[in-house]
PDB file of C-alpha atoms in Angstrom:
ATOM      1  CA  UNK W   1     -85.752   0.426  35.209  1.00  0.00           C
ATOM      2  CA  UNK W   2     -86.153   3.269  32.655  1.00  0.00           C
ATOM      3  CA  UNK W   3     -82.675   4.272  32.427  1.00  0.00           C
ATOM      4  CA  UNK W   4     -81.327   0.355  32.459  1.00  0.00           C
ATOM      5  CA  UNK W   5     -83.481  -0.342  29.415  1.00  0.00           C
ATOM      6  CA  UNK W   6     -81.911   3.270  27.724  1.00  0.00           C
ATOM      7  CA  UNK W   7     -78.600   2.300  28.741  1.00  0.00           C
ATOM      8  CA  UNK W   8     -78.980  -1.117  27.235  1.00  0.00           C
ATOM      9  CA  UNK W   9     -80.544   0.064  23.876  1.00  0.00           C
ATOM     10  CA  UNK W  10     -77.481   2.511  23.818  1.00  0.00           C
ATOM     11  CA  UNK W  11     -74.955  -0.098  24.062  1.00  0.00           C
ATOM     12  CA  UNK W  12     -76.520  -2.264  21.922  1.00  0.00           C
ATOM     13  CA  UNK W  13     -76.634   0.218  18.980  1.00  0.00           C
ATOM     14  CA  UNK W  14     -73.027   1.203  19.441  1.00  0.00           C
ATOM     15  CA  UNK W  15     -72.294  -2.539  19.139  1.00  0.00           C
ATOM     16  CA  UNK W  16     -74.234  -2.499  15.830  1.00  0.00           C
ATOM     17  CA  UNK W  17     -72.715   0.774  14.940  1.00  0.00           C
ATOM     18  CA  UNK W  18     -69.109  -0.849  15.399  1.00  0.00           C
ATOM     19  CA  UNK W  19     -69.665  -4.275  14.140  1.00  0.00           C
ATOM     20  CA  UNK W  20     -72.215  -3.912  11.413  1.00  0.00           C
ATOM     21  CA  UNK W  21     -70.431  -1.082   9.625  1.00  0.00           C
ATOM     22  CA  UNK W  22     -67.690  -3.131   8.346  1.00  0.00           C
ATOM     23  CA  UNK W  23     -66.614  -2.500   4.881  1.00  0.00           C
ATOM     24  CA  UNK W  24     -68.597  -5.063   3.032  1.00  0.00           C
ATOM     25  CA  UNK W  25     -65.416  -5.513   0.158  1.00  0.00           C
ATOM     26  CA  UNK W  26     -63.216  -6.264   3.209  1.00  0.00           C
ATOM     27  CA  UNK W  27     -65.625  -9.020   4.157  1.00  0.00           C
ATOM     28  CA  UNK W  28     -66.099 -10.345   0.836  1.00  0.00           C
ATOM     29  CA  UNK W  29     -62.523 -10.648   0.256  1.00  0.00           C
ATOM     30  CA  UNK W  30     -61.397 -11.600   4.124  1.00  0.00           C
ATOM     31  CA  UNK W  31     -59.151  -8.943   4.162  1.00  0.00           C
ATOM     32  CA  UNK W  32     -56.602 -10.510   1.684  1.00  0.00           C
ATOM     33  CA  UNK W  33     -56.369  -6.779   0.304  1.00  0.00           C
ATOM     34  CA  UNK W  34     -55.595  -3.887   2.105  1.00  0.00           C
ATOM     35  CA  UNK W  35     -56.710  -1.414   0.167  1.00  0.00           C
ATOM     36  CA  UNK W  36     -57.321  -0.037  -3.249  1.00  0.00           C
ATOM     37  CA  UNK W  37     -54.903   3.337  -4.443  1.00  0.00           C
ATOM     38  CA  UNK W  38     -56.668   4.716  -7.519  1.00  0.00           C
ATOM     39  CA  UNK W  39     -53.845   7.213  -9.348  1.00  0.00           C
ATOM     40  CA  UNK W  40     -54.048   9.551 -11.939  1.00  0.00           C
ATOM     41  CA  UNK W  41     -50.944  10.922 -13.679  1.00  0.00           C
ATOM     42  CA  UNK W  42     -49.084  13.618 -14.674  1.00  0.00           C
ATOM     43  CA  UNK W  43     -49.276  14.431 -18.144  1.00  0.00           C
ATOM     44  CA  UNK W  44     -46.629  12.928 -20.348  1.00  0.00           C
ATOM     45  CA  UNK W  45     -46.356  15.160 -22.338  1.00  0.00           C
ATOM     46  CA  UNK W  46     -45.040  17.473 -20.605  1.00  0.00           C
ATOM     47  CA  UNK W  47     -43.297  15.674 -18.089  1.00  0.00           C
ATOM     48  CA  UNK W  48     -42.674  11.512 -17.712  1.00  0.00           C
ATOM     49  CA  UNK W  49     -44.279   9.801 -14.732  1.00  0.00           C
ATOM     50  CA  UNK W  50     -42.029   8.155 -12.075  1.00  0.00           C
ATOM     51  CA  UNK W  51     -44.065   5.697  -9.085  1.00  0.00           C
ATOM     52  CA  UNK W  52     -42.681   4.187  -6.599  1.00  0.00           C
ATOM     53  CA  UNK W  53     -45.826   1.406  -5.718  1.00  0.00           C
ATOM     54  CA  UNK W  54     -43.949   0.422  -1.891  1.00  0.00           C
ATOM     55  CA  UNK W  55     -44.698   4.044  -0.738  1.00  0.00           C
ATOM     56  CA  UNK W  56     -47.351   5.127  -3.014  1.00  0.00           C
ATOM     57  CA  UNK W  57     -45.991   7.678  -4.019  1.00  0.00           C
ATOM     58  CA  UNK W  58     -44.723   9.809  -7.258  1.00  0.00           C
ATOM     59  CA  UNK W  59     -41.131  10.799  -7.952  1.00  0.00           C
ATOM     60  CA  UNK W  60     -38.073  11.690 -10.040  1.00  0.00           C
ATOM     61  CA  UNK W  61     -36.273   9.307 -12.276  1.00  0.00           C
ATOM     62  CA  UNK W  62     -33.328   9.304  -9.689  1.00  0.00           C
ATOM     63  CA  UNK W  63     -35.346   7.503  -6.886  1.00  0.00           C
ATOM     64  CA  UNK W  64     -36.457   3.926  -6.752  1.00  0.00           C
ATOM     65  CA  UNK W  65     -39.024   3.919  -8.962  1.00  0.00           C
ATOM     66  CA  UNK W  66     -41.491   0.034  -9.902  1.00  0.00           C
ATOM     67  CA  UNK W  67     -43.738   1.941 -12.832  1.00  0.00           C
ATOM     68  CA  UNK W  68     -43.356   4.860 -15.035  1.00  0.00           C
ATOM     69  CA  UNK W  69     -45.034   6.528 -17.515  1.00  0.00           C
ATOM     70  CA  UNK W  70     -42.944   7.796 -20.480  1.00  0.00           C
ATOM     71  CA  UNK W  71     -42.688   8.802 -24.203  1.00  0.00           C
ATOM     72  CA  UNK W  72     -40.287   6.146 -26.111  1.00  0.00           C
ATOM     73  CA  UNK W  73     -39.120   5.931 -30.179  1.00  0.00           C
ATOM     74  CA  UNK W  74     -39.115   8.033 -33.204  1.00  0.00           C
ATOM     75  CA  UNK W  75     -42.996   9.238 -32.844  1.00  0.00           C
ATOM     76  CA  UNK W  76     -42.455   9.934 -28.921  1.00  0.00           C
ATOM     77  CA  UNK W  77     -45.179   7.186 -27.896  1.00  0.00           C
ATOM     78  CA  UNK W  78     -46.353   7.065 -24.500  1.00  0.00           C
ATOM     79  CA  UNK W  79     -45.105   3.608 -22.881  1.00  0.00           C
ATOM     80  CA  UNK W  80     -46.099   1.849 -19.086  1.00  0.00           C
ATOM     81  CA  UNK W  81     -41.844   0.889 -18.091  1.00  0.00           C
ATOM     82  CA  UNK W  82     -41.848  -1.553 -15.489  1.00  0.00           C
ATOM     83  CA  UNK W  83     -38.183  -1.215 -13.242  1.00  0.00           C
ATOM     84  CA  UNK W  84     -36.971  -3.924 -10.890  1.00  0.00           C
ATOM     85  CA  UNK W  85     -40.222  -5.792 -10.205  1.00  0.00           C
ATOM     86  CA  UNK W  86     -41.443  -9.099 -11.551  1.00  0.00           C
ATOM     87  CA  UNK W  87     -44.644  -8.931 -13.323  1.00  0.00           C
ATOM     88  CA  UNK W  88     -47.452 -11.524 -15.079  1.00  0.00           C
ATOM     89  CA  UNK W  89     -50.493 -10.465 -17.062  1.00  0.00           C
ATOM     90  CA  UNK W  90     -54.092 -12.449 -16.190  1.00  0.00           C
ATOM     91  CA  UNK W  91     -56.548 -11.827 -18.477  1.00  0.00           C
ATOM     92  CA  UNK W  92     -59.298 -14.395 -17.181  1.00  0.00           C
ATOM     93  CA  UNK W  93     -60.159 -12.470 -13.998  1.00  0.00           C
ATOM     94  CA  UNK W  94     -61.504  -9.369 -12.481  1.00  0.00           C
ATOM     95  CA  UNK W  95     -59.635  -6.607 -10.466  1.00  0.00           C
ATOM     96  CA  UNK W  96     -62.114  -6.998  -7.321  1.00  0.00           C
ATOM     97  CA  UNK W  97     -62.177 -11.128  -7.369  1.00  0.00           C
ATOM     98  CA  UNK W  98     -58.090 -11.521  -7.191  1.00  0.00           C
ATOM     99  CA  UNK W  99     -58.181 -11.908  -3.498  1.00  0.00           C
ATOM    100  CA  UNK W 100     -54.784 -13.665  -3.335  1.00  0.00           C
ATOM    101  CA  UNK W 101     -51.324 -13.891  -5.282  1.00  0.00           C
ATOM    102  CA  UNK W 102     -51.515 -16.531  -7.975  1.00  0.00           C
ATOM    103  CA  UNK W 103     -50.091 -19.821  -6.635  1.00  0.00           C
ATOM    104  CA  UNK W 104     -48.307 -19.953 -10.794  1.00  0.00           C
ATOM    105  CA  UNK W 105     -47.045 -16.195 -10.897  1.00  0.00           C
ATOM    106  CA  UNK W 106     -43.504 -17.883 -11.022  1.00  0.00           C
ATOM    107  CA  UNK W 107     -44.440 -19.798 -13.844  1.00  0.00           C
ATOM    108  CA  UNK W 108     -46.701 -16.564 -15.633  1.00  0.00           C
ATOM    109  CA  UNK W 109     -44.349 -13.416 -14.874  1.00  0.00           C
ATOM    110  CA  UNK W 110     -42.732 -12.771 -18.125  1.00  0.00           C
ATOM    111  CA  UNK W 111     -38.934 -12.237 -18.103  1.00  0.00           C
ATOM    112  CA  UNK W 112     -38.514  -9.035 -19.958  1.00  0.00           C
ATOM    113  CA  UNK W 113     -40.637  -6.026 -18.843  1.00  0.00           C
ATOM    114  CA  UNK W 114     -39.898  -4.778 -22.072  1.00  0.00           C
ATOM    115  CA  UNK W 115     -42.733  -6.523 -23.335  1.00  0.00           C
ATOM    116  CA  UNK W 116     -45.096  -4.187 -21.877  1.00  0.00           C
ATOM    117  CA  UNK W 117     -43.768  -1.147 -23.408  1.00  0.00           C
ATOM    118  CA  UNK W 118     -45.243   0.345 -26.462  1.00  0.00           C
ATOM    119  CA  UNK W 119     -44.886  -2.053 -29.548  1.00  0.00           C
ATOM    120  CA  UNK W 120     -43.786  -4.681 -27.248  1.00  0.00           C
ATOM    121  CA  UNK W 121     -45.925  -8.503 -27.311  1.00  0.00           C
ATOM    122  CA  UNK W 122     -47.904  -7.665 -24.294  1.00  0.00           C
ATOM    123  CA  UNK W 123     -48.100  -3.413 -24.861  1.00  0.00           C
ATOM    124  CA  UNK W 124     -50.045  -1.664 -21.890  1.00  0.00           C
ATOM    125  CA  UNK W 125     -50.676   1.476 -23.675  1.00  0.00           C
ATOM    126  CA  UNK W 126     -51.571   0.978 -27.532  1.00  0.00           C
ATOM    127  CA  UNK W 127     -51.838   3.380 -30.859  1.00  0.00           C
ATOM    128  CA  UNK W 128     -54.833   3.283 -33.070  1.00  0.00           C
ATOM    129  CA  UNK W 129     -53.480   4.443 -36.469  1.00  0.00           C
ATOM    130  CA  UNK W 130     -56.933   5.065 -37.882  1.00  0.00           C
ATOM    131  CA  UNK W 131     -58.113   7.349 -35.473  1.00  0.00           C
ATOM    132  CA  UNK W 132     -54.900   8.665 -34.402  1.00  0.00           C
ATOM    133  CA  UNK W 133     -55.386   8.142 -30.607  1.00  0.00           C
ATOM    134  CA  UNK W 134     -53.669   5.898 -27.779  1.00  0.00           C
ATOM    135  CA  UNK W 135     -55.387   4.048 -25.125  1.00  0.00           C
ATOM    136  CA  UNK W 136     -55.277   1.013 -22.543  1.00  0.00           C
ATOM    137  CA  UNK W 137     -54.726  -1.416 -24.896  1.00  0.00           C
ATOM    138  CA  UNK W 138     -56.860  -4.054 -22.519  1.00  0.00           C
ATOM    139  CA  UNK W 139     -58.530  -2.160 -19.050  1.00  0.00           C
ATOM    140  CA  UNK W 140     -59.317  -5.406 -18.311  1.00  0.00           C
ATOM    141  CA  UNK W 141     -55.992  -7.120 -17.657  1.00  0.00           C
ATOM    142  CA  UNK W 142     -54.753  -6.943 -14.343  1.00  0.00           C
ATOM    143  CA  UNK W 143     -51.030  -7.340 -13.678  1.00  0.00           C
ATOM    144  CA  UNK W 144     -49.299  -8.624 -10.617  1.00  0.00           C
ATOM    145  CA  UNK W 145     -46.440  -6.660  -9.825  1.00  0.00           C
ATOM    146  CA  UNK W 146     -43.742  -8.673  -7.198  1.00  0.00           C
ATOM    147  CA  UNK W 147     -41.708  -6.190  -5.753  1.00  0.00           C
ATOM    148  CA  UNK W 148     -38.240  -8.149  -4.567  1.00  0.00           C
ATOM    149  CA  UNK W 149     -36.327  -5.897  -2.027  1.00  0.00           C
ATOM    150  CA  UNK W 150     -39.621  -5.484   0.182  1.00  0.00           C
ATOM    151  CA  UNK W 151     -40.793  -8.819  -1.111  1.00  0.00           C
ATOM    152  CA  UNK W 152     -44.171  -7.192  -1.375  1.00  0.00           C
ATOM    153  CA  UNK W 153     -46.657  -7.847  -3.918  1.00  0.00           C
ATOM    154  CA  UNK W 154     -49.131  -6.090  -5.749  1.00  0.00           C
ATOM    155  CA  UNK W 155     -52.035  -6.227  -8.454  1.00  0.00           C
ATOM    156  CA  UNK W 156     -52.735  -3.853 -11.083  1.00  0.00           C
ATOM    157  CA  UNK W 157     -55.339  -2.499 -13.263  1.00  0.00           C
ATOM    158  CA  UNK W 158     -54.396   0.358 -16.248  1.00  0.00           C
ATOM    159  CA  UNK W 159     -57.871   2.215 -16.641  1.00  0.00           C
ATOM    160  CA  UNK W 160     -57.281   4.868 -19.011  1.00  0.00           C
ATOM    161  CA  UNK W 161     -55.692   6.752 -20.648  1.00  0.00           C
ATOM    162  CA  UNK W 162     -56.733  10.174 -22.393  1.00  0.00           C
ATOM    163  CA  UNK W 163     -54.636  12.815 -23.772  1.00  0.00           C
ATOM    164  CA  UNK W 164     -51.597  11.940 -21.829  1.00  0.00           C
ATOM    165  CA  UNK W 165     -52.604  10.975 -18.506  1.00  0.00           C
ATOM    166  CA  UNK W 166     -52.874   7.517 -17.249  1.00  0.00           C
ATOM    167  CA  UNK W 167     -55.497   6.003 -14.651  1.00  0.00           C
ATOM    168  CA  UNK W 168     -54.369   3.320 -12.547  1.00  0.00           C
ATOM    169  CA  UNK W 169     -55.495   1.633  -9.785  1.00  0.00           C
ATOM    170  CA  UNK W 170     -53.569  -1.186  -7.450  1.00  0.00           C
ATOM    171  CA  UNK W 171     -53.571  -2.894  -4.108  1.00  0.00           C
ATOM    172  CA  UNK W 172     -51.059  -4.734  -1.946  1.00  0.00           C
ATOM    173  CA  UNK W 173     -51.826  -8.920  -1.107  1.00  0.00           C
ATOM    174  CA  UNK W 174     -51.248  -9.507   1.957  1.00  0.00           C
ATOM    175  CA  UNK W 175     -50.201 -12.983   1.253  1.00  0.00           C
ATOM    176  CA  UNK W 176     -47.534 -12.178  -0.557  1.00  0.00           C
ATOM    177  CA  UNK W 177     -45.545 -15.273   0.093  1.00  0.00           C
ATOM    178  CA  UNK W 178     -43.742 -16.667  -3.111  1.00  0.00           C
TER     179      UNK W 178
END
């Protein structure tokens, strides 16, 4: 009777071990989000940043590349370049509480990535004359990133940058239907 009673508390706390461990942001989003990749450059100043966001991975200018990090103009700025992906800006929401791809990106991606660069309308990466420093313009933005070949989507949040190096953090929707 003993051992049925041990072997009964031991299942039952493997059972709670299994199904009460779940990663609580998993639950509070339900799984719309696979996971978050937090990444933290190169510096740019001595060499530009290439990412390819599909495999997560750095590389060279010569690959397929969604986001880079590079020096642009007369005064060798650093600049966020976006390359063949769609992207939108939302400033009325948190990283953690997008849970899905916004049913108006179509309408809110803005047609020339330009834009993002430095100087551009909607610069990631800004310069503050007075104090002679650059930073994320607005940490708090998040950008969607649409990916066409893989049709994958992705948001985006630009953290910080000090001295040359860029923090970044994104994750993949799962409903990335368009």
């Amino acid at each position: 009777m003993k051992k049925n009673n041990l072997k009964l508390l031991i299942n039952f706390a493997l059972i709670i071990l299994f199904t009460g461990c779940e990663d609580e942001k998993a639950i509070k989003q339900n799984n719309a989000i696979i996971e978050t990749i937090s990444v933290t450059t190169s510096n740019v100043n001595q060499s530009f940043f290439y990412y390819d966001i599909v495999n997560q991975s750095e590389i060279d200018s010569s690959g397929n590349w969604h986001l880079a990090l590079e020096t642009k103009g007369t005064y060798n700025m650093p600049s966020i370049i976006f390359e063949g992906v769609y992207v939108a800006e939302y400033l009325d929401i948190l990283f953690d509480d997008m849970i899905e791809l916004p049913s108006t990106f179509m309408q809110d991606y803005i047609q020339d990535n330009q834009q993002f660069e430095y100087e551009g309308e909607n610069e990631i990466l800004t310069y503050d004359i007075s104090s002679h420093t650059v930073s994320v313009k607005n940490p708090d933005h998040i950008y969607v990133i649409y990916e066409p070949v893989g049709h994958t989507t992705y948001k985006v949040q630009f953290i910080e940058y000090l001295s040359g190096i860029l923090v970044f953090s994104f994750s993949q929707f799962s409903n990335d239907e368009l």
